[in-house]
Amino acid sequence: LDQLSPGDEIMVSTELREYTYVVREIQIVEPTDVWVLEPTEFASATLISCYPYRVNTQRIVVFADLVDTQG
């Protein structure tokens, strides 16, 4: 996730559709910052992983907005 930048596209594929999301924002937060999991009023994806690599004291959070659906 730390290789992504705002504006990058993320593709999510299912058996029926392919969804395209565009990265809006990336934040480094504390593990206790559960607000990043709150629902949005629009179609979006939130990707979360431990950060930094092999230290894991924080979390990297990628917020991306749905821009296209095919299928």
PDB file of N, CA and C in Angstrom:
ATOM      1  N   LEU A   1       0.811  -1.205   0.000  1.00  0.00           N
ATOM      2  CA  LEU A   1       0.000   0.000   0.000  1.00  0.00           C
ATOM      3  C   LEU A   1       0.851   1.264   0.000  1.00  0.00           C
ATOM      4  N   ASP A   2       2.051   1.177   0.562  1.00  0.00           N
ATOM      5  CA  ASP A   2       2.892   2.380   0.627  1.00  0.00           C
ATOM      6  C   ASP A   2       3.463   2.769  -0.732  1.00  0.00           C
ATOM      7  N   GLN A   3       3.184   1.988  -1.772  1.00  0.00           N
ATOM      8  CA  GLN A   3       3.613   2.321  -3.126  1.00  0.00           C
ATOM      9  C   GLN A   3       2.541   3.121  -3.881  1.00  0.00           C
ATOM     10  N   LEU A   4       1.355   3.246  -3.305  1.00  0.00           N
ATOM     11  CA  LEU A   4       0.270   3.986  -3.940  1.00  0.00           C
ATOM     12  C   LEU A   4       0.402   5.487  -3.698  1.00  0.00           C
ATOM     13  N   SER A   5      -0.185   6.257  -4.603  1.00  0.00           N
ATOM     14  CA  SER A   5      -0.225   7.721  -4.490  1.00  0.00           C
ATOM     15  C   SER A   5      -1.615   8.197  -4.859  1.00  0.00           C
ATOM     16  N   PRO A   6      -2.023   9.378  -4.370  1.00  0.00           N
ATOM     17  CA  PRO A   6      -3.310   9.921  -4.799  1.00  0.00           C
ATOM     18  C   PRO A   6      -3.367   9.999  -6.325  1.00  0.00           C
ATOM     19  N   GLY A   7      -4.520   9.581  -6.860  1.00  0.00           N
ATOM     20  CA  GLY A   7      -4.703   9.549  -8.305  1.00  0.00           C
ATOM     21  C   GLY A   7      -4.484   8.179  -8.917  1.00  0.00           C
ATOM     22  N   ASP A   8      -3.801   7.277  -8.191  1.00  0.00           N
ATOM     23  CA  ASP A   8      -3.601   5.913  -8.693  1.00  0.00           C
ATOM     24  C   ASP A   8      -4.923   5.167  -8.741  1.00  0.00           C
ATOM     25  N   GLU A   9      -5.035   4.239  -9.697  1.00  0.00           N
ATOM     26  CA  GLU A   9      -6.229   3.418  -9.807  1.00  0.00           C
ATOM     27  C   GLU A   9      -6.037   2.077  -9.118  1.00  0.00           C
ATOM     28  N   ILE A  10      -7.118   1.587  -8.513  1.00  0.00           N
ATOM     29  CA  ILE A  10      -7.155   0.264  -7.889  1.00  0.00           C
ATOM     30  C   ILE A  10      -8.301  -0.488  -8.552  1.00  0.00           C
ATOM     31  N   MET A  11      -8.026  -1.677  -9.048  1.00  0.00           N
ATOM     32  CA  MET A  11      -9.055  -2.496  -9.679  1.00  0.00           C
ATOM     33  C   MET A  11      -9.437  -3.637  -8.731  1.00  0.00           C
ATOM     34  N   VAL A  12     -10.729  -3.829  -8.558  1.00  0.00           N
ATOM     35  CA  VAL A  12     -11.252  -4.944  -7.764  1.00  0.00           C
ATOM     36  C   VAL A  12     -12.167  -5.754  -8.673  1.00  0.00           C
ATOM     37  N   SER A  13     -11.855  -7.041  -8.824  1.00  0.00           N
ATOM     38  CA  SER A  13     -12.626  -7.894  -9.726  1.00  0.00           C
ATOM     39  C   SER A  13     -13.389  -8.957  -8.952  1.00  0.00           C
ATOM     40  N   THR A  14     -14.630  -9.181  -9.383  1.00  0.00           N
ATOM     41  CA  THR A  14     -15.440 -10.285  -8.880  1.00  0.00           C
ATOM     42  C   THR A  14     -15.817 -11.135 -10.090  1.00  0.00           C
ATOM     43  N   GLU A  15     -16.576 -12.170  -9.863  1.00  0.00           N
ATOM     44  CA  GLU A  15     -17.022 -13.007 -10.979  1.00  0.00           C
ATOM     45  C   GLU A  15     -17.925 -12.232 -11.938  1.00  0.00           C
ATOM     46  N   LEU A  16     -18.613 -11.232 -11.432  1.00  0.00           N
ATOM     47  CA  LEU A  16     -19.596 -10.513 -12.232  1.00  0.00           C
ATOM     48  C   LEU A  16     -19.140  -9.153 -12.738  1.00  0.00           C
ATOM     49  N   ARG A  17     -18.269  -8.488 -11.995  1.00  0.00           N
ATOM     50  CA  ARG A  17     -17.924  -7.099 -12.326  1.00  0.00           C
ATOM     51  C   ARG A  17     -16.468  -6.789 -12.001  1.00  0.00           C
ATOM     52  N   GLU A  18     -16.036  -5.675 -12.602  1.00  0.00           N
ATOM     53  CA  GLU A  18     -14.749  -5.088 -12.231  1.00  0.00           C
ATOM     54  C   GLU A  18     -15.023  -3.655 -11.784  1.00  0.00           C
ATOM     55  N   TYR A  19     -14.488  -3.307 -10.639  1.00  0.00           N
ATOM     56  CA  TYR A  19     -14.682  -1.987 -10.057  1.00  0.00           C
ATOM     57  C   TYR A  19     -13.365  -1.229 -10.113  1.00  0.00           C
ATOM     58  N   THR A  20     -13.430   0.039 -10.508  1.00  0.00           N
ATOM     59  CA  THR A  20     -12.244   0.888 -10.536  1.00  0.00           C
ATOM     60  C   THR A  20     -12.391   1.981  -9.487  1.00  0.00           C
ATOM     61  N   TYR A  21     -11.409   2.056  -8.622  1.00  0.00           N
ATOM     62  CA  TYR A  21     -11.351   3.077  -7.583  1.00  0.00           C
ATOM     63  C   TYR A  21     -10.133   3.958  -7.831  1.00  0.00           C
ATOM     64  N   VAL A  22     -10.225   5.227  -7.452  1.00  0.00           N
ATOM     65  CA  VAL A  22      -9.084   6.136  -7.545  1.00  0.00           C
ATOM     66  C   VAL A  22      -8.702   6.566  -6.135  1.00  0.00           C
ATOM     67  N   VAL A  23      -7.418   6.445  -5.836  1.00  0.00           N
ATOM     68  CA  VAL A  23      -6.910   6.812  -4.509  1.00  0.00           C
ATOM     69  C   VAL A  23      -7.122   8.311  -4.292  1.00  0.00           C
ATOM     70  N   ARG A  24      -7.800   8.632  -3.217  1.00  0.00           N
ATOM     71  CA  ARG A  24      -8.069  10.020  -2.846  1.00  0.00           C
ATOM     72  C   ARG A  24      -7.065  10.540  -1.828  1.00  0.00           C
ATOM     73  N   GLU A  25      -6.722   9.657  -0.863  1.00  0.00           N
ATOM     74  CA  GLU A  25      -5.905  10.113   0.268  1.00  0.00           C
ATOM     75  C   GLU A  25      -5.221   8.917   0.908  1.00  0.00           C
ATOM     76  N   ILE A  26      -4.047   9.160   1.462  1.00  0.00           N
ATOM     77  CA  ILE A  26      -3.305   8.139   2.206  1.00  0.00           C
ATOM     78  C   ILE A  26      -2.914   8.747   3.542  1.00  0.00           C
ATOM     79  N   GLN A  27      -3.164   8.018   4.619  1.00  0.00           N
ATOM     80  CA  GLN A  27      -2.817   8.510   5.955  1.00  0.00           C
ATOM     81  C   GLN A  27      -2.102   7.421   6.738  1.00  0.00           C
ATOM     82  N   ILE A  28      -1.209   7.853   7.613  1.00  0.00           N
ATOM     83  CA  ILE A  28      -0.580   6.973   8.589  1.00  0.00           C
ATOM     84  C   ILE A  28      -1.248   7.286   9.923  1.00  0.00           C
ATOM     85  N   VAL A  29      -1.821   6.256  10.558  1.00  0.00           N
ATOM     86  CA  VAL A  29      -2.571   6.465  11.793  1.00  0.00           C
ATOM     87  C   VAL A  29      -2.118   5.468  12.860  1.00  0.00           C
ATOM     88  N   GLU A  30      -2.572   5.707  14.058  1.00  0.00           N
ATOM     89  CA  GLU A  30      -2.314   4.789  15.162  1.00  0.00           C
ATOM     90  C   GLU A  30      -3.285   3.604  15.074  1.00  0.00           C
ATOM     91  N   PRO A  31      -2.910   2.456  15.606  1.00  0.00           N
ATOM     92  CA  PRO A  31      -3.806   1.289  15.563  1.00  0.00           C
ATOM     93  C   PRO A  31      -5.158   1.538  16.235  1.00  0.00           C
ATOM     94  N   THR A  32      -5.216   2.479  17.141  1.00  0.00           N
ATOM     95  CA  THR A  32      -6.460   2.779  17.862  1.00  0.00           C
ATOM     96  C   THR A  32      -7.371   3.746  17.098  1.00  0.00           C
ATOM     97  N   ASP A  33      -6.923   4.272  15.974  1.00  0.00           N
ATOM     98  CA  ASP A  33      -7.720   5.216  15.180  1.00  0.00           C
ATOM     99  C   ASP A  33      -8.747   4.465  14.329  1.00  0.00           C
ATOM    100  N   VAL A  34      -9.784   3.989  14.994  1.00  0.00           N
ATOM    101  CA  VAL A  34     -10.793   3.180  14.300  1.00  0.00           C
ATOM    102  C   VAL A  34     -11.767   4.027  13.484  1.00  0.00           C
ATOM    103  N   TRP A  35     -11.684   5.330  13.554  1.00  0.00           N
ATOM    104  CA  TRP A  35     -12.555   6.190  12.756  1.00  0.00           C
ATOM    105  C   TRP A  35     -12.377   5.918  11.263  1.00  0.00           C
ATOM    106  N   VAL A  36     -11.230   5.373  10.868  1.00  0.00           N
ATOM    107  CA  VAL A  36     -10.987   5.101   9.443  1.00  0.00           C
ATOM    108  C   VAL A  36     -11.943   4.036   8.908  1.00  0.00           C
ATOM    109  N   LEU A  37     -12.589   3.290   9.790  1.00  0.00           N
ATOM    110  CA  LEU A  37     -13.529   2.239   9.387  1.00  0.00           C
ATOM    111  C   LEU A  37     -14.975   2.719   9.306  1.00  0.00           C
ATOM    112  N   GLU A  38     -15.216   3.990   9.600  1.00  0.00           N
ATOM    113  CA  GLU A  38     -16.580   4.506   9.589  1.00  0.00           C
ATOM    114  C   GLU A  38     -17.157   4.487   8.178  1.00  0.00           C
ATOM    115  N   PRO A  39     -18.470   4.234   8.052  1.00  0.00           N
ATOM    116  CA  PRO A  39     -19.098   4.212   6.731  1.00  0.00           C
ATOM    117  C   PRO A  39     -19.052   5.589   6.067  1.00  0.00           C
ATOM    118  N   THR A  40     -19.086   5.585   4.741  1.00  0.00           N
ATOM    119  CA  THR A  40     -19.142   6.830   3.977  1.00  0.00           C
ATOM    120  C   THR A  40     -20.513   6.962   3.344  1.00  0.00           C
ATOM    121  N   GLU A  41     -20.816   8.134   2.837  1.00  0.00           N
ATOM    122  CA  GLU A  41     -22.094   8.369   2.163  1.00  0.00           C
ATOM    123  C   GLU A  41     -21.971   8.159   0.657  1.00  0.00           C
ATOM    124  N   PHE A  42     -20.833   7.648   0.214  1.00  0.00           N
ATOM    125  CA  PHE A  42     -20.581   7.419  -1.206  1.00  0.00           C
ATOM    126  C   PHE A  42     -19.804   6.114  -1.344  1.00  0.00           C
ATOM    127  N   ALA A  43     -19.780   5.582  -2.561  1.00  0.00           N
ATOM    128  CA  ALA A  43     -19.088   4.316  -2.813  1.00  0.00           C
ATOM    129  C   ALA A  43     -17.583   4.526  -2.709  1.00  0.00           C
ATOM    130  N   SER A  44     -16.959   3.767  -1.820  1.00  0.00           N
ATOM    131  CA  SER A  44     -15.527   3.925  -1.599  1.00  0.00           C
ATOM    132  C   SER A  44     -14.923   2.622  -1.092  1.00  0.00           C
ATOM    133  N   ALA A  45     -13.599   2.581  -1.110  1.00  0.00           N
ATOM    134  CA  ALA A  45     -12.853   1.456  -0.562  1.00  0.00           C
ATOM    135  C   ALA A  45     -11.831   2.008   0.412  1.00  0.00           C
ATOM    136  N   THR A  46     -11.624   1.296   1.498  1.00  0.00           N
ATOM    137  CA  THR A  46     -10.608   1.658   2.474  1.00  0.00           C
ATOM    138  C   THR A  46      -9.683   0.463   2.642  1.00  0.00           C
ATOM    139  N   LEU A  47      -8.422   0.649   2.314  1.00  0.00           N
ATOM    140  CA  LEU A  47      -7.418  -0.410   2.435  1.00  0.00           C
ATOM    141  C   LEU A  47      -6.521  -0.087   3.614  1.00  0.00           C
ATOM    142  N   ILE A  48      -6.291  -1.078   4.478  1.00  0.00           N
ATOM    143  CA  ILE A  48      -5.521  -0.862   5.708  1.00  0.00           C
ATOM    144  C   ILE A  48      -4.471  -1.949   5.849  1.00  0.00           C
ATOM    145  N   SER A  49      -3.280  -1.543   6.274  1.00  0.00           N
ATOM    146  CA  SER A  49      -2.224  -2.519   6.543  1.00  0.00           C
ATOM    147  C   SER A  49      -1.338  -1.996   7.663  1.00  0.00           C
ATOM    148  N   CYS A  50      -0.583  -2.901   8.261  1.00  0.00           N
ATOM    149  CA  CYS A  50       0.380  -2.504   9.282  1.00  0.00           C
ATOM    150  C   CYS A  50       1.480  -1.666   8.644  1.00  0.00           C
ATOM    151  N   TYR A  51       2.073  -0.749   9.422  1.00  0.00           N
ATOM    152  CA  TYR A  51       3.081   0.171   8.909  1.00  0.00           C
ATOM    153  C   TYR A  51       3.991   0.589  10.057  1.00  0.00           C
ATOM    154  N   PRO A  52       5.242   0.868   9.839  1.00  0.00           N
ATOM    155  CA  PRO A  52       6.014   0.572   8.647  1.00  0.00           C
ATOM    156  C   PRO A  52       6.340  -0.913   8.547  1.00  0.00           C
ATOM    157  N   TYR A  53       6.767  -1.306   7.375  1.00  0.00           N
ATOM    158  CA  TYR A  53       7.069  -2.708   7.099  1.00  0.00           C
ATOM    159  C   TYR A  53       8.042  -3.255   8.119  1.00  0.00           C
ATOM    160  N   ARG A  54       7.693  -4.402   8.691  1.00  0.00           N
ATOM    161  CA  ARG A  54       8.483  -5.136   9.691  1.00  0.00           C
ATOM    162  C   ARG A  54       8.591  -4.449  11.049  1.00  0.00           C
ATOM    163  N   VAL A  55       7.952  -3.303  11.215  1.00  0.00           N
ATOM    164  CA  VAL A  55       7.900  -2.655  12.527  1.00  0.00           C
ATOM    165  C   VAL A  55       6.470  -2.727  13.062  1.00  0.00           C
ATOM    166  N   ASN A  56       5.513  -2.329  12.217  1.00  0.00           N
ATOM    167  CA  ASN A  56       4.082  -2.515  12.481  1.00  0.00           C
ATOM    168  C   ASN A  56       3.531  -1.768  13.684  1.00  0.00           C
ATOM    169  N   THR A  57       4.086  -0.613  13.997  1.00  0.00           N
ATOM    170  CA  THR A  57       3.593   0.155  15.137  1.00  0.00           C
ATOM    171  C   THR A  57       2.445   1.081  14.764  1.00  0.00           C
ATOM    172  N   GLN A  58       2.247   1.304  13.474  1.00  0.00           N
ATOM    173  CA  GLN A  58       1.177   2.173  13.010  1.00  0.00           C
ATOM    174  C   GLN A  58       0.403   1.464  11.900  1.00  0.00           C
ATOM    175  N   ARG A  59      -0.546   2.185  11.290  1.00  0.00           N
ATOM    176  CA  ARG A  59      -1.319   1.639  10.191  1.00  0.00           C
ATOM    177  C   ARG A  59      -1.271   2.618   9.021  1.00  0.00           C
ATOM    178  N   ILE A  60      -1.157   2.068   7.812  1.00  0.00           N
ATOM    179  CA  ILE A  60      -1.301   2.883   6.617  1.00  0.00           C
ATOM    180  C   ILE A  60      -2.711   2.652   6.102  1.00  0.00           C
ATOM    181  N   VAL A  61      -3.384   3.741   5.776  1.00  0.00           N
ATOM    182  CA  VAL A  61      -4.771   3.667   5.332  1.00  0.00           C
ATOM    183  C   VAL A  61      -4.879   4.373   3.985  1.00  0.00           C
ATOM    184  N   VAL A  62      -5.414   3.663   2.998  1.00  0.00           N
ATOM    185  CA  VAL A  62      -5.629   4.218   1.666  1.00  0.00           C
ATOM    186  C   VAL A  62      -7.131   4.377   1.461  1.00  0.00           C
ATOM    187  N   PHE A  63      -7.547   5.596   1.195  1.00  0.00           N
ATOM    188  CA  PHE A  63      -8.950   5.897   0.910  1.00  0.00           C
ATOM    189  C   PHE A  63      -9.095   6.065  -0.599  1.00  0.00           C
ATOM    190  N   ALA A  64     -10.029   5.332  -1.216  1.00  0.00           N
ATOM    191  CA  ALA A  64     -10.218   5.398  -2.656  1.00  0.00           C
ATOM    192  C   ALA A  64     -11.707   5.488  -2.977  1.00  0.00           C
ATOM    193  N   ASP A  65     -12.025   6.231  -4.027  1.00  0.00           N
ATOM    194  CA  ASP A  65     -13.429   6.445  -4.416  1.00  0.00           C
ATOM    195  C   ASP A  65     -13.739   5.660  -5.688  1.00  0.00           C
ATOM    196  N   LEU A  66     -14.935   5.081  -5.727  1.00  0.00           N
ATOM    197  CA  LEU A  66     -15.388   4.334  -6.902  1.00  0.00           C
ATOM    198  C   LEU A  66     -15.612   5.315  -8.052  1.00  0.00           C
ATOM    199  N   VAL A  67     -15.025   4.978  -9.227  1.00  0.00           N
ATOM    200  CA  VAL A  67     -15.197   5.831 -10.393  1.00  0.00           C
ATOM    201  C   VAL A  67     -15.803   5.098 -11.581  1.00  0.00           C
ATOM    202  N   ASP A  68     -15.759   3.764 -11.593  1.00  0.00           N
ATOM    203  CA  ASP A  68     -16.262   3.027 -12.744  1.00  0.00           C
ATOM    204  C   ASP A  68     -16.602   1.593 -12.354  1.00  0.00           C
ATOM    205  N   THR A  69     -17.656   1.070 -12.985  1.00  0.00           N
ATOM    206  CA  THR A  69     -18.038  -0.329 -12.820  1.00  0.00           C
ATOM    207  C   THR A  69     -18.265  -0.913 -14.200  1.00  0.00           C
ATOM    208  N   GLN A  70     -17.638  -2.054 -14.467  1.00  0.00           N
ATOM    209  CA  GLN A  70     -17.831  -2.720 -15.754  1.00  0.00           C
ATOM    210  C   GLN A  70     -18.327  -4.145 -15.512  1.00  0.00           C
ATOM    211  N   GLY A  71     -19.232  -4.562 -16.343  1.00  0.00           N
ATOM    212  CA  GLY A  71     -19.683  -5.938 -16.246  1.00  0.00           C
ATOM    213  C   GLY A  71     -21.154  -6.108 -16.134  1.00  0.00           C
TER     214      GLY A  71
END
